[in-house]
Amino acid sequence: MTLGGPFTAPPIPGSSPFSSVTPITPSQRYRGWLSEIVKPLEEFIDEPIDPRDYYLDLTEVAEGESGSVYAARISDNANLARLSKLPPLIKARDVEGQANGEAMLVAIKTVPILPSGSAKLDELRKELNMIRGIMHGNILGMHALYVDSVEDSLWIRMELMERSLADVVVLCEEGLVLQERVIARFTHDTLEALQFLRTHNIAHRDIRSDNLLLNSQGILKLTDFSNAVKVSPNSPIVHDTVGILYWQAPEVRAGPYNALKIDIWSVGATVWELAQAAPPFADSTDPPTDRWPKLNKPEIFSPAFHEFLRLCSEPALSRPDAQELLKNSFVNNTCGRPVVRQLLQQCTAVEKLVSQRQELEEEDEQATLMIS
């Protein structure tokens, strides 16, 4: 897929921002099948906007099952006043940045639109409905949704993040070290997000290192609400099996279960993973139903760390919630944001060294082949 560079579509009658006529509908703006497929998302789409006029120089930074994620630059000449779907605070920041001549970068996730429709679009609609109105400093939300009629895809604008905790864990195998206070910082941010969701009776149900992202300021944000569910506080019991085994609370496999309890187990599994550079139960197809595997070097972690892990693995009935765990001494012994920013710089440095080593190994292999 080739994306990038501004594309200006032919003018559509009645679509001028200076026109006094009623705004056109998706069926008028998009051809045949495309208008029908995107219609269920109509309330979320910033319809008058051609995203190629506003977001330039797209560079792929990640690829997933539902689509690719690109870093994009907001056009210096973009008429930001027309971006009607942007949250007010985000829009104000864009306007200020443009006025100051700043190079503003965002993330654009592209989701292909097929004539036959897609389960991914259904999941997206569910996710958008779930997080509608959810704004929190530790939750990665969607800023805006556009239709790219050039390549028949949805463009989802979000904050540009640096990397996931899963990316960080991989680098631990290359010598990167995560101190306990850094792990506590990540844990605190995650619990803040979960406590906020709890006030809205939302269970995320897929807490794991892949879904915990860091931005350039060292702030962790929770993403991917495709498995999230909104429940009644008086009736939080659900039956469907979700999540990935390594981070999955044992009661999910037994079912039915309290949806508002399982995220805490998953937080514990993620903390264990950060400490060991691998998820718990990675070598088991039948994980135990009560406790974590033994840590390789338990003596290097504080008693508070061990107590936190124990609390996360308590049976569902006695397992504490995020609000209770935010009072835990391990969670409150965190490093500052500058330390996380320094860690991100270390990640980049380690990746560079790994890349250089791989290049040298490839050169050696080629030289060996030539000699033989």
Short mmCIF file of C-alpha atoms in Angstrom, two decimals:
data_model
loop_
_atom_site.label_atom_id
_atom_site.label_comp_id
_atom_site.label_asym_id
_atom_site.label_seq_id
_atom_site.Cartn_x
_atom_site.Cartn_y
_atom_site.Cartn_z
CA MET A 1 0.00 0.00 0.00
CA THR A 2 1.39 3.40 -0.94
CA LEU A 3 0.26 6.28 1.19
CA GLY A 4 1.50 9.84 1.40
CA GLY A 5 1.50 13.11 -0.40
CA PRO A 6 -1.51 15.38 -0.57
CA PHE A 7 -4.30 14.28 -2.85
CA THR A 8 -6.98 16.71 -3.88
CA ALA A 9 -10.22 15.12 -5.00
CA PRO A 10 -12.34 16.82 -7.65
CA PRO A 11 -14.76 19.33 -6.15
CA ILE A 12 -18.16 17.93 -5.28
CA PRO A 13 -21.21 20.13 -5.76
CA GLY A 14 -22.37 21.55 -2.47
CA SER A 15 -19.20 20.51 -0.62
CA SER A 16 -17.51 23.90 -0.43
CA PRO A 17 -16.89 25.06 3.16
CA PHE A 18 -18.33 28.40 2.10
CA SER A 19 -21.53 26.90 0.72
CA SER A 20 -24.79 27.54 2.52
CA VAL A 21 -26.40 24.28 1.39
CA THR A 22 -26.96 21.33 3.69
CA PRO A 23 -23.79 19.21 4.10
CA ILE A 24 -23.70 16.17 1.85
CA THR A 25 -24.29 12.69 3.22
CA PRO A 26 -21.92 9.73 2.83
CA SER A 27 -24.09 8.30 0.06
CA GLN A 28 -23.61 11.54 -1.88
CA ARG A 29 -19.90 11.83 -1.16
CA TYR A 30 -18.72 8.24 -1.64
CA ARG A 31 -19.46 6.00 -4.59
CA GLY A 32 -21.95 3.12 -4.44
CA TRP A 33 -20.76 0.29 -2.23
CA LEU A 34 -18.35 2.49 -0.24
CA SER A 35 -21.15 4.70 1.06
CA GLU A 36 -23.11 1.67 2.27
CA ILE A 37 -20.14 0.10 4.04
CA VAL A 38 -19.18 3.27 5.97
CA LYS A 39 -22.76 4.30 6.77
CA PRO A 40 -22.81 2.58 10.22
CA LEU A 41 -19.80 4.75 11.15
CA GLU A 42 -21.37 7.94 9.83
CA GLU A 43 -21.67 9.63 13.23
CA PHE A 44 -17.92 9.27 13.84
CA ILE A 45 -16.62 10.25 10.38
CA ASP A 46 -15.46 13.78 9.61
CA GLU A 47 -17.19 13.58 6.23
CA PRO A 48 -16.21 16.81 4.45
CA ILE A 49 -12.52 16.14 5.01
CA ASP A 50 -10.14 14.55 2.53
CA PRO A 51 -7.45 13.35 4.95
CA ARG A 52 -4.77 13.55 2.25
CA ASP A 53 -5.09 17.32 2.32
CA TYR A 54 -4.32 17.44 6.04
CA TYR A 55 -1.93 14.58 6.86
CA LEU A 56 1.25 14.31 4.81
CA ASP A 57 4.50 12.33 4.59
CA LEU A 58 3.07 9.09 5.95
CA THR A 59 5.74 6.68 7.19
CA GLU A 60 4.79 3.20 8.36
CA VAL A 61 5.73 2.56 11.99
CA ALA A 62 3.70 -0.56 12.79
CA GLU A 63 1.63 -3.23 11.09
CA GLY A 64 -1.19 -5.24 12.63
CA GLU A 65 -4.03 -7.56 11.72
CA SER A 66 -6.53 -4.76 11.16
CA GLY A 67 -4.23 -2.36 9.31
CA SER A 68 -1.02 -0.37 9.38
CA VAL A 69 -0.06 2.57 11.58
CA TYR A 70 1.77 5.54 10.10
CA ALA A 71 3.48 8.60 11.49
CA ALA A 72 2.11 11.63 9.64
CA ARG A 73 2.76 15.36 9.60
CA ILE A 74 -0.11 17.82 9.84
CA SER A 75 0.02 20.09 6.79
CA ASP A 76 1.34 23.59 7.49
CA ASN A 77 -1.38 24.97 5.21
CA ALA A 78 -4.27 22.92 6.56
CA ASN A 79 -7.46 24.78 7.42
CA LEU A 80 -7.77 23.32 10.90
CA ALA A 81 -11.07 25.08 11.49
CA ARG A 82 -12.70 22.54 9.17
CA LEU A 83 -11.74 19.58 11.36
CA SER A 84 -15.08 19.49 13.11
CA LYS A 85 -14.71 16.09 14.81
CA LEU A 86 -11.49 16.81 16.68
CA PRO A 87 -11.85 17.07 20.48
CA PRO A 88 -11.66 20.78 21.46
CA LEU A 89 -8.42 20.44 23.43
CA ILE A 90 -6.71 18.55 20.60
CA LYS A 91 -7.91 21.09 18.05
CA ALA A 92 -6.72 24.02 20.17
CA ARG A 93 -3.30 22.41 20.49
CA ASP A 94 -3.12 21.90 16.71
CA VAL A 95 -4.08 25.51 16.03
CA GLU A 96 -1.49 26.79 18.50
CA GLY A 97 1.20 24.53 17.06
CA GLN A 98 0.43 25.64 13.51
CA ALA A 99 0.55 29.30 14.55
CA ASN A 100 3.96 28.74 16.14
CA GLY A 101 5.29 26.94 13.07
CA GLU A 102 5.77 23.65 14.90
CA ALA A 103 6.15 20.36 13.05
CA MET A 104 3.16 18.44 14.39
CA LEU A 105 3.19 14.67 14.12
CA VAL A 106 0.26 12.31 14.67
CA ALA A 107 -0.47 8.63 14.15
CA ILE A 108 -2.74 7.50 11.33
CA LYS A 109 -4.07 3.95 11.44
CA THR A 110 -5.46 2.74 8.13
CA VAL A 111 -8.17 0.09 7.97
CA PRO A 112 -9.02 -1.27 4.50
CA ILE A 113 -12.68 -1.07 3.45
CA LEU A 114 -13.90 -4.03 1.40
CA PRO A 115 -17.08 -4.19 -0.74
CA SER A 116 -18.16 -7.23 1.26
CA GLY A 117 -17.73 -5.39 4.54
CA SER A 118 -15.40 -6.48 7.30
CA ALA A 119 -15.55 -7.81 10.83
CA LYS A 120 -12.84 -5.27 11.62
CA LEU A 121 -15.24 -2.43 10.82
CA ASP A 122 -17.84 -3.96 13.12
CA GLU A 123 -15.21 -4.19 15.86
CA LEU A 124 -14.23 -0.58 15.22
CA ARG A 125 -17.80 0.62 15.59
CA LYS A 126 -18.13 -1.31 18.84
CA GLU A 127 -14.85 0.13 20.12
CA LEU A 128 -15.81 3.69 19.17
CA ASN A 129 -19.15 3.35 20.93
CA MET A 130 -17.36 1.94 23.97
CA ILE A 131 -14.87 4.79 24.36
CA ARG A 132 -17.19 7.59 23.30
CA GLY A 133 -16.60 10.45 25.72
CA ILE A 134 -13.76 8.60 27.48
CA MET A 135 -10.90 11.08 27.96
CA HIS A 136 -8.07 10.24 30.34
CA GLY A 137 -4.34 10.89 30.39
CA ASN A 138 -3.53 7.17 30.51
CA ILE A 139 -5.95 6.06 27.78
CA LEU A 140 -5.14 6.34 24.08
CA GLY A 141 -8.27 7.59 22.38
CA MET A 142 -9.24 8.26 18.79
CA HIS A 143 -8.97 11.90 17.73
CA ALA A 144 -10.89 11.65 14.46
CA LEU A 145 -12.04 9.26 11.74
CA TYR A 146 -11.84 9.91 8.00
CA VAL A 147 -12.58 8.05 4.77
CA ASP A 148 -9.83 7.87 2.17
CA SER A 149 -11.72 7.34 -1.07
CA VAL A 150 -8.48 7.01 -3.04
CA GLU A 151 -7.56 3.63 -1.58
CA ASP A 152 -10.91 2.78 0.05
CA SER A 153 -9.75 2.84 3.64
CA LEU A 154 -10.53 4.44 6.96
CA TRP A 155 -7.95 6.77 8.46
CA ILE A 156 -8.02 6.85 12.25
CA ARG A 157 -6.10 9.74 13.76
CA MET A 158 -4.51 9.17 17.18
CA GLU A 159 -1.63 10.43 19.27
CA LEU A 160 1.72 9.23 17.96
CA MET A 161 3.27 6.89 20.52
CA GLU A 162 6.91 5.85 20.84
CA ARG A 163 6.65 2.10 21.48
CA SER A 164 4.76 -0.58 23.39
CA LEU A 165 5.88 -2.30 26.57
CA ALA A 166 6.15 -5.45 24.45
CA ASP A 167 8.81 -3.68 22.38
CA VAL A 168 10.64 -2.77 25.58
CA VAL A 169 10.52 -6.36 26.86
CA VAL A 170 12.09 -7.67 23.65
CA LEU A 171 15.05 -5.34 24.17
CA CYS A 172 15.60 -6.76 27.66
CA GLU A 173 16.92 -9.83 25.86
CA GLU A 174 19.54 -7.54 24.34
CA GLY A 175 20.75 -6.11 27.63
CA LEU A 176 18.18 -3.44 28.47
CA VAL A 177 17.47 -3.37 32.22
CA LEU A 178 14.14 -2.44 33.80
CA GLN A 179 14.51 -1.24 37.37
CA GLU A 180 11.74 -1.98 39.87
CA ARG A 181 10.78 1.69 40.14
CA VAL A 182 10.36 1.87 36.36
CA ILE A 183 8.07 -1.17 36.48
CA ALA A 184 6.17 0.57 39.29
CA ARG A 185 5.75 3.65 37.09
CA PHE A 186 4.21 1.58 34.30
CA THR A 187 2.00 -0.23 36.80
CA HIS A 188 0.76 3.01 38.36
CA ASP A 189 -0.22 4.44 34.97
CA THR A 190 -2.04 1.23 34.03
CA LEU A 191 -3.99 1.20 37.29
CA GLU A 192 -4.94 4.85 36.82
CA ALA A 193 -6.47 3.94 33.45
CA LEU A 194 -8.31 0.95 34.92
CA GLN A 195 -9.64 2.94 37.85
CA PHE A 196 -11.05 5.52 35.43
CA LEU A 197 -12.66 2.80 33.32
CA ARG A 198 -14.14 1.27 36.47
CA THR A 199 -16.01 4.53 37.16
CA HIS A 200 -17.67 3.98 33.77
CA ASN A 201 -18.28 0.26 34.48
CA ILE A 202 -15.96 -0.73 31.64
CA ALA A 203 -13.69 -3.77 31.76
CA HIS A 204 -10.85 -3.75 29.22
CA ARG A 205 -10.31 -7.55 29.22
CA ASP A 206 -7.09 -7.51 27.21
CA ILE A 207 -4.43 -5.96 29.44
CA ARG A 208 -0.99 -7.01 28.19
CA SER A 209 2.30 -5.45 27.16
CA ASP A 210 1.22 -5.08 23.50
CA ASN A 211 -1.66 -2.82 24.54
CA LEU A 212 0.32 -0.55 26.85
CA LEU A 213 2.06 2.20 24.89
CA LEU A 214 4.54 4.92 25.84
CA ASN A 215 4.58 8.42 24.38
CA SER A 216 7.59 10.72 24.04
CA GLN A 217 6.86 12.28 27.45
CA GLY A 218 7.19 8.93 29.20
CA ILE A 219 3.45 8.57 29.83
CA LEU A 220 1.91 5.12 29.48
CA LYS A 221 -1.47 4.80 27.76
CA LEU A 222 -3.87 1.88 27.45
CA THR A 223 -5.12 1.07 23.96
CA ASP A 224 -7.20 -1.48 22.00
CA PHE A 225 -10.73 -1.70 23.38
CA SER A 226 -11.88 -4.38 20.93
CA ASN A 227 -12.50 -6.83 23.80
CA ALA A 228 -13.83 -4.26 26.26
CA VAL A 229 -17.29 -4.64 27.75
CA LYS A 230 -19.58 -2.31 29.66
CA VAL A 231 -21.42 -4.02 32.50
CA SER A 232 -23.80 -3.17 35.29
CA PRO A 233 -22.01 -2.86 38.65
CA ASN A 234 -24.77 -5.01 40.12
CA SER A 235 -24.46 -7.62 37.39
CA PRO A 236 -20.86 -7.78 36.07
CA ILE A 237 -20.94 -11.48 35.16
CA VAL A 238 -20.13 -12.37 31.53
CA HIS A 239 -19.54 -15.66 29.72
CA ASP A 240 -17.38 -15.11 26.63
CA THR A 241 -13.72 -16.14 26.59
CA VAL A 242 -11.36 -13.30 25.67
CA GLY A 243 -7.69 -12.41 25.98
CA ILE A 244 -4.45 -14.29 25.46
CA LEU A 245 -3.54 -17.22 27.70
CA TYR A 246 -0.37 -15.77 29.25
CA TRP A 247 -2.19 -12.72 30.62
CA GLN A 248 -5.63 -14.29 31.00
CA ALA A 249 -7.22 -14.60 34.44
CA PRO A 250 -7.91 -18.28 35.26
CA GLU A 251 -11.63 -17.70 35.85
CA VAL A 252 -12.03 -16.62 32.21
CA ARG A 253 -11.19 -20.17 31.12
CA ALA A 254 -13.59 -21.64 33.67
CA GLY A 255 -16.41 -19.11 33.10
CA PRO A 256 -18.70 -17.39 33.81
CA TYR A 257 -16.70 -14.63 35.48
CA ASN A 258 -16.79 -11.12 36.91
CA ALA A 259 -15.56 -8.88 34.07
CA LEU A 260 -14.51 -6.14 36.49
CA LYS A 261 -12.05 -8.46 38.26
CA ILE A 262 -9.99 -9.99 35.46
CA ASP A 263 -7.99 -6.90 34.45
CA ILE A 264 -6.14 -6.93 37.78
CA TRP A 265 -4.86 -10.47 37.19
CA SER A 266 -3.66 -9.31 33.76
CA VAL A 267 -1.85 -6.36 35.35
CA GLY A 268 -0.03 -8.83 37.60
CA ALA A 269 0.88 -10.99 34.61
CA THR A 270 2.29 -7.92 32.84
CA VAL A 271 4.33 -6.91 35.90
CA TRP A 272 5.70 -10.48 36.05
CA GLU A 273 6.57 -10.20 32.34
CA LEU A 274 8.41 -6.91 32.84
CA ALA A 275 10.43 -8.48 35.65
CA GLN A 276 11.31 -11.64 33.70
CA ALA A 277 11.42 -10.38 30.09
CA ALA A 278 8.83 -13.03 29.16
CA PRO A 279 5.15 -13.54 30.00
CA PRO A 280 4.20 -16.00 32.74
CA PHE A 281 3.24 -19.54 31.73
CA ALA A 282 4.98 -19.11 28.36
CA ASP A 283 6.17 -22.72 28.59
CA SER A 284 2.83 -24.16 29.68
CA THR A 285 -0.32 -25.06 27.78
CA ASP A 286 -2.20 -25.64 31.03
CA PRO A 287 -1.37 -22.78 33.44
CA PRO A 288 -2.16 -23.21 37.13
CA THR A 289 -5.28 -21.54 38.38
CA ASP A 290 -3.95 -19.68 41.38
CA ARG A 291 -0.34 -18.43 41.49
CA TRP A 292 2.44 -17.11 39.27
CA PRO A 293 5.49 -19.15 38.33
CA LYS A 294 8.52 -18.61 40.54
CA LEU A 295 10.67 -15.63 39.57
CA ASN A 296 14.18 -16.44 38.36
CA LYS A 297 15.83 -14.10 40.88
CA PRO A 298 13.19 -13.30 43.49
CA GLU A 299 15.80 -11.83 45.85
CA ILE A 300 16.41 -8.78 43.63
CA PHE A 301 12.83 -7.57 44.11
CA SER A 302 11.40 -5.85 47.17
CA PRO A 303 8.88 -7.43 49.55
CA ALA A 304 6.37 -4.84 48.31
CA PHE A 305 6.84 -6.09 44.74
CA HIS A 306 6.18 -9.68 45.77
CA GLU A 307 3.14 -8.62 47.80
CA PHE A 308 1.72 -6.77 44.79
CA LEU A 309 2.05 -9.86 42.61
CA ARG A 310 0.37 -11.95 45.30
CA LEU A 311 -2.58 -9.54 45.50
CA CYS A 312 -3.07 -9.62 41.73
CA SER A 313 -3.29 -13.42 41.78
CA GLU A 314 -5.84 -13.62 44.59
CA PRO A 315 -9.11 -15.44 43.79
CA ALA A 316 -11.59 -13.16 42.05
CA LEU A 317 -13.75 -12.70 45.16
CA SER A 318 -10.87 -11.34 47.25
CA ARG A 319 -8.81 -9.76 44.47
CA PRO A 320 -8.42 -5.99 45.09
CA ASP A 321 -9.52 -3.45 42.51
CA ALA A 322 -7.40 -0.73 40.91
CA GLN A 323 -8.37 1.87 43.50
CA GLU A 324 -7.09 -0.34 46.32
CA LEU A 325 -3.89 -1.26 44.49
CA LEU A 326 -3.09 2.40 43.83
CA LYS A 327 -2.45 2.64 47.58
CA ASN A 328 0.07 -0.21 47.47
CA SER A 329 3.63 0.70 48.51
CA PHE A 330 5.18 -0.88 45.40
CA VAL A 331 2.92 1.12 43.10
CA ASN A 332 3.74 4.36 44.92
CA ASN A 333 7.51 3.92 44.76
CA THR A 334 7.75 5.05 41.14
CA CYS A 335 10.45 6.69 39.10
CA GLY A 336 9.85 10.11 37.51
CA ARG A 337 8.94 10.74 33.88
CA PRO A 338 12.50 11.83 32.99
CA VAL A 339 13.70 8.31 33.86
CA VAL A 340 11.17 6.80 31.45
CA ARG A 341 12.22 9.24 28.74
CA GLN A 342 15.81 8.18 29.33
CA LEU A 343 14.71 4.56 29.03
CA LEU A 344 13.16 5.32 25.64
CA GLN A 345 16.48 6.78 24.51
CA GLN A 346 18.22 3.63 25.73
CA CYS A 347 15.76 1.54 23.71
CA THR A 348 16.70 3.44 20.57
CA ALA A 349 20.41 3.01 21.31
CA VAL A 350 20.05 -0.74 21.90
CA GLU A 351 18.07 -1.14 18.67
CA LYS A 352 20.84 0.66 16.79
CA LEU A 353 23.48 -1.65 18.25
CA VAL A 354 21.40 -4.72 17.39
CA SER A 355 20.95 -3.47 13.83
CA GLN A 356 24.69 -2.86 13.45
CA ARG A 357 25.49 -6.32 14.82
CA GLN A 358 23.05 -7.95 12.40
CA GLU A 359 24.61 -6.08 9.48
CA LEU A 360 28.08 -7.30 10.48
CA GLU A 361 26.81 -10.88 10.81
CA GLU A 362 25.26 -10.70 7.34
CA GLU A 363 28.51 -9.36 5.90
CA ASP A 364 30.45 -12.19 7.55
CA GLU A 365 28.03 -14.77 6.13
CA GLN A 366 28.37 -13.32 2.64
CA ALA A 367 32.16 -13.30 2.93
CA THR A 368 32.15 -16.94 4.08
CA LEU A 369 29.98 -17.95 1.13
CA MET A 370 32.31 -16.18 -1.31
CA ILE A 371 35.35 -17.97 0.13
CA SER A 372 33.68 -21.36 0.01
#
